[in-house]
């Protein structure tokens, strides 16, 4: 799978307003009411990511969740990252 160009990434992010591109990955930061809520979303994301065979890098402290997506094998952002970002957005909305 070929990585997206910066123009393709910018275009894809037009439909993902909570995501930004930096350091060869797309990123979002989410805040929840509690740790339990954050962990619940992480679990739901994990099940979807497993189905897609595409897994996020993430960092969780209490009610805050930071997620980064990049396709390591391709060396950049691919359609897999955009697709998973859309799934994540649908789960948290």
PDB file as gemmi writes it, atoms N, CA and C in Angstrom:
CRYST1    1.000    1.000    1.000  90.00  90.00  90.00 P 1                      
ATOM      1  N   UNK A   1       0.847  -1.178   0.000  1.00  0.00           N  
ATOM      2  CA  UNK A   1       0.000   0.000   0.000  1.00  0.00           C  
ATOM      3  C   UNK A   1       0.893   1.242   0.000  1.00  0.00           C  
ATOM      4  N   UNK A   2       0.610   2.158  -0.908  1.00  0.00           N  
ATOM      5  CA  UNK A   2       1.391   3.388  -1.032  1.00  0.00           C  
ATOM      6  C   UNK A   2       0.925   4.438  -0.019  1.00  0.00           C  
ATOM      7  N   UNK A   3       1.871   5.152   0.590  1.00  0.00           N  
ATOM      8  CA  UNK A   3       1.457   6.218   1.502  1.00  0.00           C  
ATOM      9  C   UNK A   3       0.864   7.397   0.735  1.00  0.00           C  
ATOM     10  N   UNK A   4      -0.014   8.118   1.399  1.00  0.00           N  
ATOM     11  CA  UNK A   4      -0.632   9.311   0.821  1.00  0.00           C  
ATOM     12  C   UNK A   4       0.394  10.436   0.703  1.00  0.00           C  
ATOM     13  N   UNK A   5       0.212  11.298  -0.272  1.00  0.00           N  
ATOM     14  CA  UNK A   5       0.979  12.539  -0.360  1.00  0.00           C  
ATOM     15  C   UNK A   5       0.407  13.511   0.677  1.00  0.00           C  
ATOM     16  N   UNK A   6       1.136  14.589   0.941  1.00  0.00           N  
ATOM     17  CA  UNK A   6       0.612  15.574   1.897  1.00  0.00           C  
ATOM     18  C   UNK A   6      -0.704  16.168   1.409  1.00  0.00           C  
ATOM     19  N   UNK A   7      -0.834  16.364   0.099  1.00  0.00           N  
ATOM     20  CA  UNK A   7      -2.088  16.898  -0.453  1.00  0.00           C  
ATOM     21  C   UNK A   7      -3.240  15.921  -0.222  1.00  0.00           C  
ATOM     22  N   UNK A   8      -2.986  14.628  -0.390  1.00  0.00           N  
ATOM     23  CA  UNK A   8      -4.021  13.617  -0.150  1.00  0.00           C  
ATOM     24  C   UNK A   8      -4.407  13.578   1.330  1.00  0.00           C  
ATOM     25  N   UNK A   9      -3.416  13.728   2.199  1.00  0.00           N  
ATOM     26  CA  UNK A   9      -3.685  13.725   3.642  1.00  0.00           C  
ATOM     27  C   UNK A   9      -4.556  14.924   4.007  1.00  0.00           C  
ATOM     28  N   UNK A  10      -4.182  16.102   3.513  1.00  0.00           N  
ATOM     29  CA  UNK A  10      -4.962  17.307   3.797  1.00  0.00           C  
ATOM     30  C   UNK A  10      -6.400  17.156   3.312  1.00  0.00           C  
ATOM     31  N   UNK A  11      -6.572  16.601   2.126  1.00  0.00           N  
ATOM     32  CA  UNK A  11      -7.913  16.388   1.569  1.00  0.00           C  
ATOM     33  C   UNK A  11      -8.713  15.423   2.460  1.00  0.00           C  
ATOM     34  N   UNK A  12      -8.076  14.314   2.859  1.00  0.00           N  
ATOM     35  CA  UNK A  12      -8.752  13.321   3.702  1.00  0.00           C  
ATOM     36  C   UNK A  12      -9.142  13.916   5.054  1.00  0.00           C  
ATOM     37  N   UNK A  13      -8.303  14.788   5.592  1.00  0.00           N  
ATOM     38  CA  UNK A  13      -8.582  15.370   6.907  1.00  0.00           C  
ATOM     39  C   UNK A  13      -9.705  16.399   6.871  1.00  0.00           C  
ATOM     40  N   UNK A  14     -10.112  16.829   5.682  1.00  0.00           N  
ATOM     41  CA  UNK A  14     -11.255  17.736   5.588  1.00  0.00           C  
ATOM     42  C   UNK A  14     -12.514  17.100   6.176  1.00  0.00           C  
ATOM     43  N   UNK A  15     -12.613  15.786   6.082  1.00  0.00           N  
ATOM     44  CA  UNK A  15     -13.778  15.086   6.636  1.00  0.00           C  
ATOM     45  C   UNK A  15     -13.517  14.561   8.051  1.00  0.00           C  
ATOM     46  N   UNK A  16     -12.347  14.900   8.600  1.00  0.00           N  
ATOM     47  CA  UNK A  16     -11.980  14.471   9.955  1.00  0.00           C  
ATOM     48  C   UNK A  16     -11.489  15.687  10.749  1.00  0.00           C  
ATOM     49  N   UNK A  17     -12.387  16.596  11.115  1.00  0.00           N  
ATOM     50  CA  UNK A  17     -11.964  17.862  11.725  1.00  0.00           C  
ATOM     51  C   UNK A  17     -11.282  17.728  13.086  1.00  0.00           C  
ATOM     52  N   UNK A  18     -11.453  16.612  13.762  1.00  0.00           N  
ATOM     53  CA  UNK A  18     -10.823  16.428  15.074  1.00  0.00           C  
ATOM     54  C   UNK A  18      -9.429  15.816  14.982  1.00  0.00           C  
ATOM     55  N   UNK A  19      -8.952  15.610  13.769  1.00  0.00           N  
ATOM     56  CA  UNK A  19      -7.649  14.999  13.544  1.00  0.00           C  
ATOM     57  C   UNK A  19      -6.706  16.008  12.908  1.00  0.00           C  
ATOM     58  N   UNK A  20      -5.413  15.868  13.224  1.00  0.00           N  
ATOM     59  CA  UNK A  20      -4.402  16.715  12.596  1.00  0.00           C  
ATOM     60  C   UNK A  20      -3.220  15.856  12.161  1.00  0.00           C  
ATOM     61  N   UNK A  21      -2.495  16.360  11.194  1.00  0.00           N  
ATOM     62  CA  UNK A  21      -1.336  15.653  10.656  1.00  0.00           C  
ATOM     63  C   UNK A  21      -0.067  16.266  11.227  1.00  0.00           C  
ATOM     64  N   UNK A  22       0.798  15.431  11.789  1.00  0.00           N  
ATOM     65  CA  UNK A  22       2.093  15.871  12.311  1.00  0.00           C  
ATOM     66  C   UNK A  22       2.982  14.650  12.480  1.00  0.00           C  
ATOM     67  N   UNK A  23       4.262  14.830  12.232  1.00  0.00           N  
ATOM     68  CA  UNK A  23       5.255  13.779  12.467  1.00  0.00           C  
ATOM     69  C   UNK A  23       4.875  12.463  11.799  1.00  0.00           C  
ATOM     70  N   UNK A  24       4.414  12.560  10.548  1.00  0.00           N  
ATOM     71  CA  UNK A  24       4.115  11.389   9.719  1.00  0.00           C  
ATOM     72  C   UNK A  24       2.998  10.501  10.277  1.00  0.00           C  
ATOM     73  N   UNK A  25       2.068  11.117  11.006  1.00  0.00           N  
ATOM     74  CA  UNK A  25       0.915  10.383  11.548  1.00  0.00           C  
ATOM     75  C   UNK A  25      -0.249  11.362  11.667  1.00  0.00           C  
ATOM     76  N   UNK A  26      -1.458  10.808  11.801  1.00  0.00           N  
ATOM     77  CA  UNK A  26      -2.600  11.659  12.132  1.00  0.00           C  
ATOM     78  C   UNK A  26      -2.932  11.429  13.603  1.00  0.00           C  
ATOM     79  N   UNK A  27      -3.339  12.512  14.266  1.00  0.00           N  
ATOM     80  CA  UNK A  27      -3.503  12.494  15.721  1.00  0.00           C  
ATOM     81  C   UNK A  27      -4.830  13.111  16.130  1.00  0.00           C  
ATOM     82  N   UNK A  28      -5.357  12.594  17.230  1.00  0.00           N  
ATOM     83  CA  UNK A  28      -6.494  13.229  17.891  1.00  0.00           C  
ATOM     84  C   UNK A  28      -6.321  13.067  19.398  1.00  0.00           C  
ATOM     85  N   UNK A  29      -6.952  13.948  20.151  1.00  0.00           N  
ATOM     86  CA  UNK A  29      -6.958  13.862  21.612  1.00  0.00           C  
ATOM     87  C   UNK A  29      -8.410  13.952  22.067  1.00  0.00           C  
ATOM     88  N   UNK A  30      -8.781  13.041  22.931  1.00  0.00           N  
ATOM     89  CA  UNK A  30     -10.164  12.947  23.400  1.00  0.00           C  
ATOM     90  C   UNK A  30     -10.192  13.035  24.918  1.00  0.00           C  
ATOM     91  N   UNK A  31     -11.244  13.636  25.437  1.00  0.00           N  
ATOM     92  CA  UNK A  31     -11.421  13.716  26.880  1.00  0.00           C  
ATOM     93  C   UNK A  31     -12.817  13.217  27.232  1.00  0.00           C  
ATOM     94  N   UNK A  32     -12.888  12.408  28.282  1.00  0.00           N  
ATOM     95  CA  UNK A  32     -14.136  11.777  28.692  1.00  0.00           C  
ATOM     96  C   UNK A  32     -14.470  12.174  30.125  1.00  0.00           C  
ATOM     97  N   UNK A  33     -15.640  11.780  30.572  1.00  0.00           N  
ATOM     98  CA  UNK A  33     -16.078  12.097  31.934  1.00  0.00           C  
ATOM     99  C   UNK A  33     -15.233  11.382  32.990  1.00  0.00           C  
ATOM    100  N   UNK A  34     -14.772  10.177  32.663  1.00  0.00           N  
ATOM    101  CA  UNK A  34     -14.061   9.377  33.662  1.00  0.00           C  
ATOM    102  C   UNK A  34     -13.095   8.415  32.979  1.00  0.00           C  
ATOM    103  N   UNK A  35     -12.247   7.800  33.779  1.00  0.00           N  
ATOM    104  CA  UNK A  35     -11.353   6.763  33.272  1.00  0.00           C  
ATOM    105  C   UNK A  35     -12.160   5.608  32.693  1.00  0.00           C  
ATOM    106  N   UNK A  36     -13.230   5.249  33.380  1.00  0.00           N  
ATOM    107  CA  UNK A  36     -14.082   4.148  32.915  1.00  0.00           C  
ATOM    108  C   UNK A  36     -14.615   4.431  31.509  1.00  0.00           C  
ATOM    109  N   UNK A  37     -15.040   5.654  31.253  1.00  0.00           N  
ATOM    110  CA  UNK A  37     -15.538   6.018  29.921  1.00  0.00           C  
ATOM    111  C   UNK A  37     -14.424   5.950  28.876  1.00  0.00           C  
ATOM    112  N   UNK A  38     -13.249   6.440  29.233  1.00  0.00           N  
ATOM    113  CA  UNK A  38     -12.111   6.389  28.305  1.00  0.00           C  
ATOM    114  C   UNK A  38     -11.750   4.943  27.994  1.00  0.00           C  
ATOM    115  N   UNK A  39     -11.704   4.114  29.023  1.00  0.00           N  
ATOM    116  CA  UNK A  39     -11.337   2.712  28.819  1.00  0.00           C  
ATOM    117  C   UNK A  39     -12.401   1.976  28.008  1.00  0.00           C  
ATOM    118  N   UNK A  40     -13.652   2.321  28.214  1.00  0.00           N  
ATOM    119  CA  UNK A  40     -14.734   1.709  27.444  1.00  0.00           C  
ATOM    120  C   UNK A  40     -14.566   2.004  25.953  1.00  0.00           C  
ATOM    121  N   UNK A  41     -14.275   3.254  25.617  1.00  0.00           N  
ATOM    122  CA  UNK A  41     -14.051   3.610  24.207  1.00  0.00           C  
ATOM    123  C   UNK A  41     -12.818   2.899  23.672  1.00  0.00           C  
ATOM    124  N   UNK A  42     -11.768   2.822  24.472  1.00  0.00           N  
ATOM    125  CA  UNK A  42     -10.565   2.107  24.026  1.00  0.00           C  
ATOM    126  C   UNK A  42     -10.892   0.658  23.685  1.00  0.00           C  
ATOM    127  N   UNK A  43     -11.722   0.037  24.490  1.00  0.00           N  
ATOM    128  CA  UNK A  43     -12.110  -1.350  24.233  1.00  0.00           C  
ATOM    129  C   UNK A  43     -12.890  -1.458  22.932  1.00  0.00           C  
ATOM    130  N   UNK A  44     -13.828  -0.547  22.722  1.00  0.00           N  
ATOM    131  CA  UNK A  44     -14.609  -0.565  21.481  1.00  0.00           C  
ATOM    132  C   UNK A  44     -13.712  -0.321  20.267  1.00  0.00           C  
ATOM    133  N   UNK A  45     -12.778   0.626  20.392  1.00  0.00           N  
ATOM    134  CA  UNK A  45     -11.831   0.885  19.299  1.00  0.00           C  
ATOM    135  C   UNK A  45     -10.983  -0.352  19.042  1.00  0.00           C  
ATOM    136  N   UNK A  46     -10.551  -1.012  20.109  1.00  0.00           N  
ATOM    137  CA  UNK A  46      -9.701  -2.198  19.962  1.00  0.00           C  
ATOM    138  C   UNK A  46     -10.400  -3.293  19.162  1.00  0.00           C  
ATOM    139  N   UNK A  47     -11.678  -3.507  19.434  1.00  0.00           N  
ATOM    140  CA  UNK A  47     -12.409  -4.533  18.683  1.00  0.00           C  
ATOM    141  C   UNK A  47     -12.506  -4.174  17.205  1.00  0.00           C  
ATOM    142  N   UNK A  48     -12.778  -2.908  16.902  1.00  0.00           N  
ATOM    143  CA  UNK A  48     -12.872  -2.472  15.504  1.00  0.00           C  
ATOM    144  C   UNK A  48     -11.506  -2.529  14.825  1.00  0.00           C  
ATOM    145  N   UNK A  49     -10.474  -2.103  15.531  1.00  0.00           N  
ATOM    146  CA  UNK A  49      -9.120  -2.131  14.973  1.00  0.00           C  
ATOM    147  C   UNK A  49      -8.699  -3.566  14.662  1.00  0.00           C  
ATOM    148  N   UNK A  50      -9.054  -4.473  15.532  1.00  0.00           N  
ATOM    149  CA  UNK A  50      -8.717  -5.883  15.312  1.00  0.00           C  
ATOM    150  C   UNK A  50      -9.421  -6.416  14.072  1.00  0.00           C  
ATOM    151  N   UNK A  51     -10.688  -6.053  13.888  1.00  0.00           N  
ATOM    152  CA  UNK A  51     -11.415  -6.470  12.680  1.00  0.00           C  
ATOM    153  C   UNK A  51     -10.730  -5.952  11.423  1.00  0.00           C  
ATOM    154  N   UNK A  52     -10.208  -4.732  11.504  1.00  0.00           N  
ATOM    155  CA  UNK A  52      -9.570  -4.093  10.357  1.00  0.00           C  
ATOM    156  C   UNK A  52      -8.107  -4.510  10.204  1.00  0.00           C  
ATOM    157  N   UNK A  53      -7.577  -5.193  11.212  1.00  0.00           N  
ATOM    158  CA  UNK A  53      -6.162  -5.553  11.258  1.00  0.00           C  
ATOM    159  C   UNK A  53      -5.282  -4.308  11.089  1.00  0.00           C  
ATOM    160  N   UNK A  54      -5.677  -3.251  11.768  1.00  0.00           N  
ATOM    161  CA  UNK A  54      -4.941  -1.985  11.731  1.00  0.00           C  
ATOM    162  C   UNK A  54      -5.076  -1.365  13.113  1.00  0.00           C  
ATOM    163  N   UNK A  55      -3.964  -1.143  13.789  1.00  0.00           N  
ATOM    164  CA  UNK A  55      -4.006  -0.837  15.214  1.00  0.00           C  
ATOM    165  C   UNK A  55      -3.425   0.542  15.520  1.00  0.00           C  
ATOM    166  N   UNK A  56      -4.062   1.259  16.429  1.00  0.00           N  
ATOM    167  CA  UNK A  56      -3.596   2.609  16.769  1.00  0.00           C  
ATOM    168  C   UNK A  56      -2.430   2.575  17.747  1.00  0.00           C  
ATOM    169  N   UNK A  57      -1.674   3.659  17.744  1.00  0.00           N  
ATOM    170  CA  UNK A  57      -0.783   3.960  18.857  1.00  0.00           C  
ATOM    171  C   UNK A  57      -1.595   4.888  19.742  1.00  0.00           C  
ATOM    172  N   UNK A  58      -1.629   4.590  21.039  1.00  0.00           N  
ATOM    173  CA  UNK A  58      -2.411   5.454  21.906  1.00  0.00           C  
ATOM    174  C   UNK A  58      -1.793   5.569  23.278  1.00  0.00           C  
ATOM    175  N   UNK A  59      -2.243   6.621  23.975  1.00  0.00           N  
ATOM    176  CA  UNK A  59      -1.736   6.945  25.292  1.00  0.00           C  
ATOM    177  C   UNK A  59      -2.930   7.391  26.127  1.00  0.00           C  
ATOM    178  N   UNK A  60      -3.097   6.778  27.284  1.00  0.00           N  
ATOM    179  CA  UNK A  60      -4.246   7.069  28.135  1.00  0.00           C  
ATOM    180  C   UNK A  60      -3.778   7.427  29.532  1.00  0.00           C  
ATOM    181  N   UNK A  61      -4.251   8.558  30.031  1.00  0.00           N  
ATOM    182  CA  UNK A  61      -4.088   8.933  31.431  1.00  0.00           C  
ATOM    183  C   UNK A  61      -5.448   9.391  31.926  1.00  0.00           C  
ATOM    184  N   UNK A  62      -5.948   8.690  32.914  1.00  0.00           N  
ATOM    185  CA  UNK A  62      -7.251   8.933  33.521  1.00  0.00           C  
ATOM    186  C   UNK A  62      -8.323   9.085  32.445  1.00  0.00           C  
ATOM    187  N   UNK A  63      -8.857  10.277  32.241  1.00  0.00           N  
ATOM    188  CA  UNK A  63      -9.981  10.431  31.309  1.00  0.00           C  
ATOM    189  C   UNK A  63      -9.546  10.951  29.936  1.00  0.00           C  
ATOM    190  N   UNK A  64      -8.258  11.011  29.698  1.00  0.00           N  
ATOM    191  CA  UNK A  64      -7.731  11.563  28.445  1.00  0.00           C  
ATOM    192  C   UNK A  64      -7.135  10.437  27.595  1.00  0.00           C  
ATOM    193  N   UNK A  65      -7.436  10.478  26.303  1.00  0.00           N  
ATOM    194  CA  UNK A  65      -6.940   9.481  25.357  1.00  0.00           C  
ATOM    195  C   UNK A  65      -6.353  10.193  24.150  1.00  0.00           C  
ATOM    196  N   UNK A  66      -5.092   9.928  23.866  1.00  0.00           N  
ATOM    197  CA  UNK A  66      -4.428  10.469  22.683  1.00  0.00           C  
ATOM    198  C   UNK A  66      -4.196   9.314  21.722  1.00  0.00           C  
ATOM    199  N   UNK A  67      -4.564   9.515  20.459  1.00  0.00           N  
ATOM    200  CA  UNK A  67      -4.464   8.460  19.451  1.00  0.00           C  
ATOM    201  C   UNK A  67      -3.657   8.969  18.271  1.00  0.00           C  
ATOM    202  N   UNK A  68      -2.740   8.126  17.789  1.00  0.00           N  
ATOM    203  CA  UNK A  68      -1.967   8.405  16.578  1.00  0.00           C  
ATOM    204  C   UNK A  68      -2.136   7.234  15.630  1.00  0.00           C  
ATOM    205  N   UNK A  69      -2.316   7.553  14.355  1.00  0.00           N  
ATOM    206  CA  UNK A  69      -2.459   6.523  13.328  1.00  0.00           C  
ATOM    207  C   UNK A  69      -1.442   6.749  12.220  1.00  0.00           C  
ATOM    208  N   UNK A  70      -0.775   5.676  11.835  1.00  0.00           N  
ATOM    209  CA  UNK A  70       0.164   5.678  10.723  1.00  0.00           C  
ATOM    210  C   UNK A  70       0.340   4.232  10.294  1.00  0.00           C  
ATOM    211  N   UNK A  71       0.586   4.025   9.018  1.00  0.00           N  
ATOM    212  CA  UNK A  71       0.810   2.665   8.525  1.00  0.00           C  
ATOM    213  C   UNK A  71       2.315   2.448   8.448  1.00  0.00           C  
ATOM    214  N   UNK A  72       2.854   1.754   9.433  1.00  0.00           N  
ATOM    215  CA  UNK A  72       4.301   1.591   9.549  1.00  0.00           C  
ATOM    216  C   UNK A  72       4.899   0.900   8.333  1.00  0.00           C  
ATOM    217  N   UNK A  73       4.228  -0.130   7.828  1.00  0.00           N  
ATOM    218  CA  UNK A  73       4.749  -0.860   6.665  1.00  0.00           C  
ATOM    219  C   UNK A  73       4.867   0.025   5.433  1.00  0.00           C  
ATOM    220  N   UNK A  74       3.993   1.021   5.315  1.00  0.00           N  
ATOM    221  CA  UNK A  74       4.008   1.919   4.153  1.00  0.00           C  
ATOM    222  C   UNK A  74       4.874   3.153   4.412  1.00  0.00           C  
ATOM    223  N   UNK A  75       5.222   3.370   5.663  1.00  0.00           N  
ATOM    224  CA  UNK A  75       6.039   4.531   5.993  1.00  0.00           C  
ATOM    225  C   UNK A  75       5.278   5.846   5.964  1.00  0.00           C  
ATOM    226  N   UNK A  76       3.983   5.798   6.239  1.00  0.00           N  
ATOM    227  CA  UNK A  76       3.198   7.029   6.234  1.00  0.00           C  
ATOM    228  C   UNK A  76       1.721   6.768   6.408  1.00  0.00           C  
ATOM    229  N   UNK A  77       0.921   7.734   6.004  1.00  0.00           N  
ATOM    230  CA  UNK A  77      -0.534   7.656   6.121  1.00  0.00           C  
ATOM    231  C   UNK A  77      -1.092   6.948   4.896  1.00  0.00           C  
ATOM    232  N   UNK A  78      -1.994   5.998   5.131  1.00  0.00           N  
ATOM    233  CA  UNK A  78      -2.667   5.295   4.035  1.00  0.00           C  
ATOM    234  C   UNK A  78      -4.176   5.352   4.259  1.00  0.00           C  
ATOM    235  N   UNK A  79      -4.896   4.784   3.330  1.00  0.00           N  
ATOM    236  CA  UNK A  79      -6.357   4.733   3.456  1.00  0.00           C  
ATOM    237  C   UNK A  79      -6.765   3.991   4.722  1.00  0.00           C  
ATOM    238  N   UNK A  80      -5.962   3.013   5.158  1.00  0.00           N  
ATOM    239  CA  UNK A  80      -6.272   2.290   6.396  1.00  0.00           C  
ATOM    240  C   UNK A  80      -6.366   3.238   7.591  1.00  0.00           C  
ATOM    241  N   UNK A  81      -5.468   4.222   7.637  1.00  0.00           N  
ATOM    242  CA  UNK A  81      -5.472   5.178   8.747  1.00  0.00           C  
ATOM    243  C   UNK A  81      -6.713   6.061   8.704  1.00  0.00           C  
ATOM    244  N   UNK A  82      -7.054   6.520   7.508  1.00  0.00           N  
ATOM    245  CA  UNK A  82      -8.242   7.359   7.351  1.00  0.00           C  
ATOM    246  C   UNK A  82      -9.493   6.567   7.723  1.00  0.00           C  
ATOM    247  N   UNK A  83      -9.558   5.315   7.269  1.00  0.00           N  
ATOM    248  CA  UNK A  83     -10.720   4.474   7.578  1.00  0.00           C  
ATOM    249  C   UNK A  83     -10.856   4.244   9.081  1.00  0.00           C  
ATOM    250  N   UNK A  84      -9.736   3.964   9.758  1.00  0.00           N  
ATOM    251  CA  UNK A  84      -9.802   3.739  11.202  1.00  0.00           C  
ATOM    252  C   UNK A  84     -10.159   5.035  11.930  1.00  0.00           C  
ATOM    253  N   UNK A  85      -9.641   6.159  11.486  1.00  0.00           N  
ATOM    254  CA  UNK A  85     -10.000   7.442  12.101  1.00  0.00           C  
ATOM    255  C   UNK A  85     -11.503   7.685  11.994  1.00  0.00           C  
ATOM    256  N   UNK A  86     -12.082   7.358  10.854  1.00  0.00           N  
ATOM    257  CA  UNK A  86     -13.533   7.526  10.681  1.00  0.00           C  
ATOM    258  C   UNK A  86     -14.311   6.612  11.627  1.00  0.00           C  
ATOM    259  N   UNK A  87     -13.834   5.385  11.793  1.00  0.00           N  
ATOM    260  CA  UNK A  87     -14.481   4.457  12.730  1.00  0.00           C  
ATOM    261  C   UNK A  87     -14.387   5.008  14.153  1.00  0.00           C  
ATOM    262  N   UNK A  88     -13.210   5.485  14.524  1.00  0.00           N  
ATOM    263  CA  UNK A  88     -13.023   6.041  15.867  1.00  0.00           C  
ATOM    264  C   UNK A  88     -13.968   7.217  16.084  1.00  0.00           C  
ATOM    265  N   UNK A  89     -14.039   8.111  15.114  1.00  0.00           N  
ATOM    266  CA  UNK A  89     -14.954   9.251  15.244  1.00  0.00           C  
ATOM    267  C   UNK A  89     -16.400   8.798  15.408  1.00  0.00           C  
ATOM    268  N   UNK A  90     -16.787   7.760  14.688  1.00  0.00           N  
ATOM    269  CA  UNK A  90     -18.170   7.279  14.804  1.00  0.00           C  
ATOM    270  C   UNK A  90     -18.433   6.672  16.182  1.00  0.00           C  
ATOM    271  N   UNK A  91     -17.419   6.087  16.786  1.00  0.00           N  
ATOM    272  CA  UNK A  91     -17.590   5.483  18.111  1.00  0.00           C  
ATOM    273  C   UNK A  91     -17.681   6.530  19.216  1.00  0.00           C  
ATOM    274  N   UNK A  92     -16.998   7.647  19.045  1.00  0.00           N  
ATOM    275  CA  UNK A  92     -16.981   8.653  20.112  1.00  0.00           C  
ATOM    276  C   UNK A  92     -18.049   9.726  19.933  1.00  0.00           C  
ATOM    277  N   UNK A  93     -18.728   9.723  18.802  1.00  0.00           N  
ATOM    278  CA  UNK A  93     -19.744  10.772  18.593  1.00  0.00           C  
ATOM    279  C   UNK A  93     -21.087  10.362  19.166  1.00  0.00           C  
TER     280      UNK A  93                                                      
END                                                                             
